[in-house]
mmCIF file of C-alpha atoms in Angstrom:
data_model
loop_
_atom_site.group_PDB
_atom_site.id
_atom_site.type_symbol
_atom_site.label_atom_id
_atom_site.label_comp_id
_atom_site.label_asym_id
_atom_site.label_seq_id
_atom_site.Cartn_x
_atom_site.Cartn_y
_atom_site.Cartn_z
ATOM 1 C CA MET A 220 -17.752 5.043 -13.310
ATOM 2 C CA ILE A 221 -18.115 1.719 -15.434
ATOM 3 C CA ARG A 222 -17.870 -1.176 -13.084
ATOM 4 C CA ASN A 223 -18.678 -4.555 -13.295
ATOM 5 C CA MET A 224 -19.118 -4.217 -16.963
ATOM 6 C CA ASN A 225 -19.959 -7.179 -20.219
ATOM 7 C CA SER A 226 -18.695 -6.586 -22.803
ATOM 8 C CA TYR A 227 -18.487 -2.599 -25.391
ATOM 9 C CA PRO A 228 -19.381 -2.084 -28.375
ATOM 10 C CA LEU A 229 -16.392 0.259 -30.005
ATOM 11 C CA TYR A 230 -17.306 -0.184 -33.645
ATOM 12 C CA ASP A 231 -20.635 -1.316 -35.458
ATOM 13 C CA ASP A 232 -21.114 -1.179 -39.174
ATOM 14 C CA GLY A 233 -23.127 -4.180 -39.503
ATOM 15 C CA GLU A 234 -20.851 -6.371 -41.175
ATOM 16 C CA HIS A 235 -17.729 -4.878 -39.388
ATOM 17 C CA LYS A 236 -17.218 -5.224 -34.917
ATOM 18 C CA VAL A 237 -15.103 -4.300 -32.446
ATOM 19 C CA TYR A 238 -16.334 -4.950 -28.809
ATOM 20 C CA TRP A 239 -13.677 -4.170 -25.956
ATOM 21 C CA LEU A 240 -14.485 -7.542 -23.174
ATOM 22 C CA GLY A 241 -15.254 -5.645 -20.115
ATOM 23 C CA ILE A 242 -13.809 -5.950 -15.996
ATOM 24 C CA GLU A 243 -15.029 -7.154 -13.056
ATOM 25 C CA GLU A 244 -13.776 -5.534 -9.830
ATOM 26 C CA SER A 245 -12.148 -9.440 -8.551
ATOM 27 C CA GLU A 246 -9.956 -8.559 -11.576
ATOM 28 C CA ASP A 247 -8.959 -5.001 -9.526
ATOM 29 C CA GLU A 248 -4.857 -6.089 -9.673
ATOM 30 C CA LYS A 249 -3.104 -3.017 -8.380
ATOM 31 C CA GLY A 250 -4.979 -0.533 -11.155
ATOM 32 C CA ILE A 251 -3.678 -2.517 -13.217
ATOM 33 C CA LEU A 252 -7.040 -3.552 -15.323
ATOM 34 C CA THR A 253 -6.291 -5.648 -18.388
ATOM 35 C CA ASN A 254 -8.404 -5.094 -21.600
ATOM 36 C CA GLN A 255 -9.323 -7.519 -23.997
ATOM 37 C CA TYR A 256 -11.262 -6.741 -27.836
ATOM 38 C CA LEU A 257 -12.874 -8.872 -30.690
ATOM 39 C CA ILE A 258 -12.499 -7.922 -33.972
ATOM 40 C CA ILE A 259 -15.644 -9.364 -36.204
ATOM 41 C CA ASP A 260 -15.873 -9.245 -39.999
ATOM 42 C CA GLY A 261 -18.920 -11.638 -41.588
ATOM 43 C CA ASN A 262 -17.954 -14.996 -39.999
ATOM 44 C CA GLU A 263 -14.807 -14.499 -38.207
ATOM 45 C CA ALA A 264 -13.713 -13.625 -35.378
ATOM 46 C CA ALA A 265 -10.120 -12.543 -33.520
ATOM 47 C CA LEU A 266 -10.168 -12.008 -30.098
ATOM 48 C CA ILE A 267 -7.237 -9.748 -29.283
ATOM 49 C CA GLU A 268 -5.134 -9.806 -26.064
ATOM 50 C CA PRO A 269 -7.368 -12.663 -24.452
ATOM 51 C CA GLY A 270 -5.280 -12.864 -20.866
ATOM 52 C CA GLY A 271 -4.390 -15.125 -18.406
ATOM 53 C CA PHE A 272 -5.661 -17.233 -16.222
ATOM 54 C CA PHE A 273 -7.119 -15.096 -14.538
ATOM 55 C CA VAL A 274 -9.639 -13.287 -16.166
ATOM 56 C CA PHE A 275 -10.776 -16.124 -18.525
ATOM 57 C CA SER A 276 -13.952 -17.100 -17.413
ATOM 58 C CA ARG A 277 -15.136 -13.469 -18.226
ATOM 59 C CA VAL A 278 -12.999 -12.886 -21.255
ATOM 60 C CA LEU A 279 -15.164 -16.294 -22.622
ATOM 61 C CA LYS A 280 -18.496 -15.559 -21.160
ATOM 62 C CA ASN A 281 -18.410 -12.515 -23.076
ATOM 63 C CA VAL A 282 -16.508 -13.463 -26.006
ATOM 64 C CA SER A 283 -19.559 -16.595 -26.407
ATOM 65 C CA SER A 284 -22.617 -14.023 -25.505
ATOM 66 C CA ILE A 285 -21.403 -12.632 -28.677
ATOM 67 C CA VAL A 286 -20.536 -15.220 -31.585
ATOM 68 C CA PRO A 287 -19.721 -18.760 -31.056
ATOM 69 C CA THR A 288 -15.774 -19.335 -30.447
ATOM 70 C CA THR A 289 -15.762 -22.221 -33.374
ATOM 71 C CA GLN A 290 -15.418 -18.600 -35.130
ATOM 72 C CA ILE A 291 -12.296 -17.320 -33.910
ATOM 73 C CA LYS A 292 -9.630 -17.399 -36.331
ATOM 74 C CA TYR A 293 -7.033 -15.639 -34.710
ATOM 75 C CA LEU A 294 -5.971 -15.682 -30.600
ATOM 76 C CA MET A 295 -3.505 -12.394 -31.517
ATOM 77 C CA TYR A 296 -0.774 -11.666 -29.111
ATOM 78 C CA SER A 297 1.170 -8.571 -29.116
ATOM 79 C CA HIS A 298 4.054 -10.231 -27.235
ATOM 80 C CA GLN A 299 4.669 -12.704 -24.389
ATOM 81 C CA ASP A 300 3.944 -11.436 -20.734
ATOM 82 C CA PRO A 301 1.677 -14.041 -18.820
ATOM 83 C CA ASP A 302 -1.464 -10.670 -18.186
ATOM 84 C CA VAL A 303 -1.644 -11.826 -22.604
ATOM 85 C CA VAL A 304 -0.959 -15.209 -22.798
ATOM 86 C CA ALA A 305 -1.466 -17.624 -19.884
ATOM 87 C CA GLY A 306 -4.706 -18.496 -20.506
ATOM 88 C CA LEU A 307 -3.914 -19.650 -24.620
ATOM 89 C CA ASN A 308 -3.970 -23.626 -22.950
ATOM 90 C CA LEU A 309 -7.429 -22.781 -22.593
ATOM 91 C CA TRP A 310 -8.443 -21.027 -25.682
ATOM 92 C CA PHE A 311 -6.973 -23.857 -27.654
ATOM 93 C CA GLU A 312 -9.899 -25.819 -25.933
ATOM 94 C CA TYR A 313 -12.481 -23.683 -26.207
ATOM 95 C CA ALA A 314 -11.228 -21.344 -29.717
ATOM 96 C CA PRO A 315 -10.861 -25.081 -31.472
ATOM 97 C CA LEU A 316 -10.218 -23.885 -35.338
ATOM 98 C CA ALA A 317 -7.993 -20.528 -34.058
ATOM 99 C CA LYS A 318 -4.824 -19.590 -34.639
ATOM 100 C CA VAL A 319 -2.460 -17.965 -32.352
ATOM 101 C CA ALA A 320 -0.341 -14.928 -34.098
ATOM 102 C CA ILE A 321 2.844 -13.626 -32.146
ATOM 103 C CA SER A 322 6.178 -12.321 -32.607
ATOM 104 C CA GLU A 323 8.688 -15.342 -34.033
ATOM 105 C CA LEU A 324 10.771 -14.850 -31.630
ATOM 106 C CA TRP A 325 8.264 -16.379 -28.713
ATOM 107 C CA VAL A 326 7.342 -19.261 -30.698
ATOM 108 C CA ARG A 327 9.196 -21.237 -28.882
ATOM 109 C CA PHE A 328 8.058 -20.212 -25.905
ATOM 110 C CA ILE A 329 4.638 -21.268 -26.419
ATOM 111 C CA PRO A 330 4.768 -25.566 -25.244
ATOM 112 C CA HIS A 331 5.823 -23.714 -21.706
ATOM 113 C CA LEU A 332 2.322 -23.085 -21.657
ATOM 114 C CA ALA A 333 1.175 -26.750 -21.861
ATOM 115 C CA VAL A 334 0.396 -26.119 -25.421
ATOM 116 C CA MET A 335 1.332 -28.654 -27.712
ATOM 117 C CA SER A 336 0.483 -25.741 -31.196
ATOM 118 C CA ALA A 337 2.042 -28.108 -34.297
ATOM 119 C CA GLY A 338 -0.042 -26.388 -37.123
ATOM 120 C CA ARG A 339 -1.669 -23.373 -34.812
ATOM 121 C CA THR A 340 0.946 -20.923 -34.900
ATOM 122 C CA ILE A 341 1.791 -18.332 -36.663
ATOM 123 C CA GLY A 342 5.351 -16.423 -36.318
ATOM 124 C CA ILE A 343 4.977 -12.994 -37.010
ATOM 125 C CA PRO A 344 8.279 -11.997 -38.913
ATOM 126 C CA ASP A 345 10.317 -8.233 -36.912
ATOM 127 C CA ARG A 346 9.052 -6.017 -40.365
ATOM 128 C CA GLY A 347 5.005 -7.457 -39.204
ATOM 129 C CA MET A 348 2.398 -8.971 -41.710
ATOM 130 C CA ASP A 349 -1.336 -8.165 -42.619
ATOM 131 C CA PHE A 350 -3.789 -10.735 -41.427
ATOM 132 C CA GLN A 351 -6.784 -11.083 -43.281
ATOM 133 C CA LEU A 352 -10.241 -11.648 -41.353
ATOM 134 C CA GLY A 353 -13.513 -11.662 -43.296
ATOM 135 C CA ASN A 354 -13.406 -8.735 -45.935
ATOM 136 C CA SER A 355 -11.488 -6.966 -43.526
ATOM 137 C CA VAL A 356 -7.147 -6.717 -42.534
ATOM 138 C CA ILE A 357 -5.831 -6.212 -39.829
ATOM 139 C CA LYS A 358 -1.805 -5.101 -39.225
ATOM 140 C CA ALA A 359 0.956 -6.551 -37.428
ATOM 141 C CA VAL A 360 2.592 -2.821 -36.732
ATOM 142 C CA PRO A 361 5.866 -3.174 -35.522
ATOM 143 C CA SER A 362 6.578 -2.183 -31.650
ATOM 144 C CA HIS A 363 9.595 -3.699 -30.686
ATOM 145 C CA TYR A 364 11.618 -2.564 -27.567
ATOM 146 C CA LEU A 365 7.923 -1.081 -26.177
ATOM 147 C CA HIS A 366 8.474 -2.732 -23.530
ATOM 148 C CA SER A 367 9.736 -6.086 -25.115
ATOM 149 C CA PRO A 368 11.588 -7.398 -28.215
ATOM 150 C CA GLY A 369 8.938 -8.933 -30.115
ATOM 151 C CA ASN A 370 6.045 -6.976 -29.441
ATOM 152 C CA PHE A 371 3.569 -5.486 -32.281
ATOM 153 C CA SER A 372 0.578 -3.454 -31.657
ATOM 154 C CA PHE A 373 -2.499 -4.681 -34.107
ATOM 155 C CA TYR A 374 -4.403 -2.453 -36.127
ATOM 156 C CA ASP A 375 -7.264 -2.656 -37.691
ATOM 157 C CA GLU A 376 -8.079 -1.091 -40.951
ATOM 158 C CA LYS A 377 -12.148 -0.956 -41.712
ATOM 159 C CA SER A 378 -12.589 0.486 -37.859
ATOM 160 C CA GLY A 379 -9.679 2.965 -37.674
ATOM 161 C CA ILE A 380 -8.501 1.384 -34.240
ATOM 162 C CA LEU A 381 -4.946 0.384 -32.764
ATOM 163 C CA PHE A 382 -4.763 -1.857 -29.872
ATOM 164 C CA SER A 383 -1.161 -0.316 -29.262
ATOM 165 C CA SER A 384 -0.485 -3.182 -26.865
ATOM 166 C CA ASP A 385 1.474 -1.616 -23.583
ATOM 167 C CA ILE A 386 2.082 1.802 -25.081
ATOM 168 C CA GLY A 387 -0.856 3.892 -23.410
ATOM 169 C CA ALA A 388 -1.134 1.659 -20.546
ATOM 170 C CA ALA A 389 -2.690 3.387 -17.554
ATOM 171 C CA ALA A 390 -2.302 2.438 -13.906
ATOM 172 C CA PHE A 391 -5.191 3.524 -11.960
ATOM 173 C CA SER A 392 -5.442 4.566 -8.028
ATOM 174 C CA LYS A 393 -7.915 2.504 -5.761
ATOM 175 C CA ASP A 394 -11.518 3.032 -6.769
ATOM 176 C CA GLU A 395 -10.787 4.192 -10.156
ATOM 177 C CA TRP A 396 -11.511 3.708 -13.026
ATOM 178 C CA TYR A 397 -13.382 4.919 -16.457
ATOM 179 C CA LEU A 398 -13.379 2.950 -20.556
ATOM 180 C CA PHE A 399 -11.951 6.354 -21.799
ATOM 181 C CA VAL A 400 -10.360 9.182 -21.763
ATOM 182 C CA GLU A 401 -11.796 12.418 -21.620
ATOM 183 C CA ASP A 402 -9.453 14.855 -19.192
ATOM 184 C CA PHE A 403 -6.136 13.860 -21.049
ATOM 185 C CA GLY A 404 -3.725 16.073 -18.967
ATOM 186 C CA GLU A 405 -5.088 14.473 -15.646
ATOM 187 C CA HIS A 406 -4.896 11.616 -17.704
ATOM 188 C CA VAL A 407 -0.870 11.587 -18.181
ATOM 189 C CA ARG A 408 -0.518 10.698 -14.428
ATOM 190 C CA HIS A 409 -1.767 7.423 -14.609
ATOM 191 C CA MET A 410 0.761 6.616 -16.967
ATOM 192 C CA GLU A 411 3.820 8.278 -17.069
ATOM 193 C CA ALA A 412 5.353 6.362 -14.094
ATOM 194 C CA PHE A 413 5.011 2.781 -16.049
ATOM 195 C CA HIS A 414 5.763 4.167 -19.666
ATOM 196 C CA LYS A 415 9.034 5.528 -17.876
ATOM 197 C CA ARG A 416 9.982 2.241 -16.584
ATOM 198 C CA TYR A 417 8.539 -0.108 -19.233
ATOM 199 C CA MET A 418 9.282 1.312 -22.455
ATOM 200 C CA SER A 419 12.893 0.403 -22.902
ATOM 201 C CA SER A 420 14.392 3.143 -25.226
ATOM 202 C CA THR A 421 13.243 6.294 -26.308
ATOM 203 C CA LYS A 422 14.746 6.329 -29.925
ATOM 204 C CA ALA A 423 11.711 3.197 -30.329
ATOM 205 C CA LEU A 424 9.027 4.932 -28.748
ATOM 206 C CA ARG A 425 9.592 7.356 -31.314
ATOM 207 C CA ALA A 426 9.393 5.441 -34.544
ATOM 208 C CA TRP A 427 6.648 3.645 -33.288
ATOM 209 C CA VAL A 428 4.893 7.075 -32.792
ATOM 210 C CA ARG A 429 6.210 8.072 -36.773
ATOM 211 C CA SER A 430 4.700 4.777 -37.949
ATOM 212 C CA VAL A 431 1.185 5.592 -36.356
ATOM 213 C CA ARG A 432 0.940 8.747 -37.540
ATOM 214 C CA LYS A 433 1.150 7.314 -41.040
ATOM 215 C CA LEU A 434 -2.000 4.358 -40.015
ATOM 216 C CA ASN A 435 -3.665 7.976 -38.880
ATOM 217 C CA PRO A 436 -5.825 5.310 -36.289
ATOM 218 C CA LYS A 437 -9.678 7.275 -34.825
ATOM 219 C CA VAL A 438 -8.472 5.168 -31.800
ATOM 220 C CA VAL A 439 -6.274 3.844 -29.366
ATOM 221 C CA ALA A 440 -6.863 1.006 -26.942
ATOM 222 C CA PRO A 441 -4.102 -0.013 -24.670
ATOM 223 C CA GLN A 442 -3.778 -3.644 -23.207
ATOM 224 C CA HIS A 443 -4.590 -1.626 -19.822
ATOM 225 C CA GLY A 444 -6.180 1.642 -18.934
ATOM 226 C CA ALA A 445 -8.479 4.248 -20.261
ATOM 227 C CA ILE A 446 -9.033 4.033 -24.197
ATOM 228 C CA PHE A 447 -7.934 6.885 -26.342
ATOM 229 C CA ARG A 448 -10.848 9.018 -29.238
ATOM 230 C CA ASP A 449 -10.962 11.466 -30.727
ATOM 231 C CA GLU A 450 -8.511 14.277 -30.069
ATOM 232 C CA ASN A 451 -6.980 12.308 -27.578
ATOM 233 C CA VAL A 452 -5.716 10.047 -30.125
ATOM 234 C CA GLY A 453 -3.551 13.437 -31.047
ATOM 235 C CA LYS A 454 -3.150 14.645 -28.009
ATOM 236 C CA PHE A 455 -1.432 10.900 -26.832
ATOM 237 C CA LEU A 456 0.949 10.734 -29.971
ATOM 238 C CA ASP A 457 1.958 14.096 -28.651
ATOM 239 C CA TRP A 458 2.555 12.798 -25.473
ATOM 240 C CA LEU A 459 4.682 10.318 -26.184
ATOM 241 C CA GLU A 460 6.653 11.991 -28.981
ATOM 242 C CA SER A 461 8.117 14.765 -26.021
ATOM 243 C CA LEU A 462 8.927 11.418 -23.143
ATOM 244 C CA GLU A 463 11.324 10.013 -22.475
ATOM 245 C CA VAL A 464 11.307 6.775 -21.151
ATOM 246 C CA GLY A 465 13.607 3.486 -20.480
ATOM 247 C CA ILE A 466 17.735 3.351 -19.848
ATOM 248 C CA ASP A 467 17.254 7.472 -21.039
ATOM 249 C CA VAL A 468 15.942 7.978 -17.918
ATOM 250 C CA PHE A 469 17.088 5.189 -15.938
ATOM 251 C CA GLU A 470 20.898 5.405 -16.852
ATOM 252 C CA ASP A 471 22.162 7.494 -14.162
ATOM 253 C CA GLU A 472 20.399 6.166 -11.128
ATOM 254 C CA PHE A 473 21.079 2.421 -12.686
ATOM 255 C CA TYR A 474 24.547 2.083 -14.026
ATOM 256 C CA GLY A 475 25.805 6.052 -12.523
ATOM 257 C CA ASP A 476 28.783 6.261 -9.866
#
């Protein structure tokens, strides 16, 4: 079991690199550990799901051990939850050349984080968009209502890694954690309750799976929990496609007679 771990390489072809940015014991928040990721292509970098104040020092330390923070071109946020965005004012100071990429729905909320971001924010339209990073492309893939109404996954074309936001999230039991899913059937017990409650629409979930299958990702890396690779990517997508979530599950419990 990997604990108190620094950054870990997920992909490296010499020019293009992707890192998972570690965890610490102190971050064990009811089993909902957050993942942050760094993509580098040439002299440009993108930080995926930079995280809140709680994890900032660890993420900054691990990023700085890999690249100067002045090389960060994008701070890429899948949605507006505080465990994703609450460290933004700190990143604006330590990554002075970076621009924020977030759903255009949430751009007006950024000043509430004590960040005056004029000229440094890219509002992602609902249909998504492409971001140029060095000689590579990161695609913002719509994942609306999974769980936020303005939500994106990010697909790194060169590595084949899909950063899936809360889709694929897992809540581990106390003292249980692993970086990669090895036993998918066992891992489901860490995911099922989370997805049924936090993913709001079965229809949206199945639409996302269809769009992701077209990308054919090699790896799916969620914001919480463990990373899917090899045959577990297909098993994960098959599982999602058969799952009922959100209002389709809770309608009778909350609104029934």
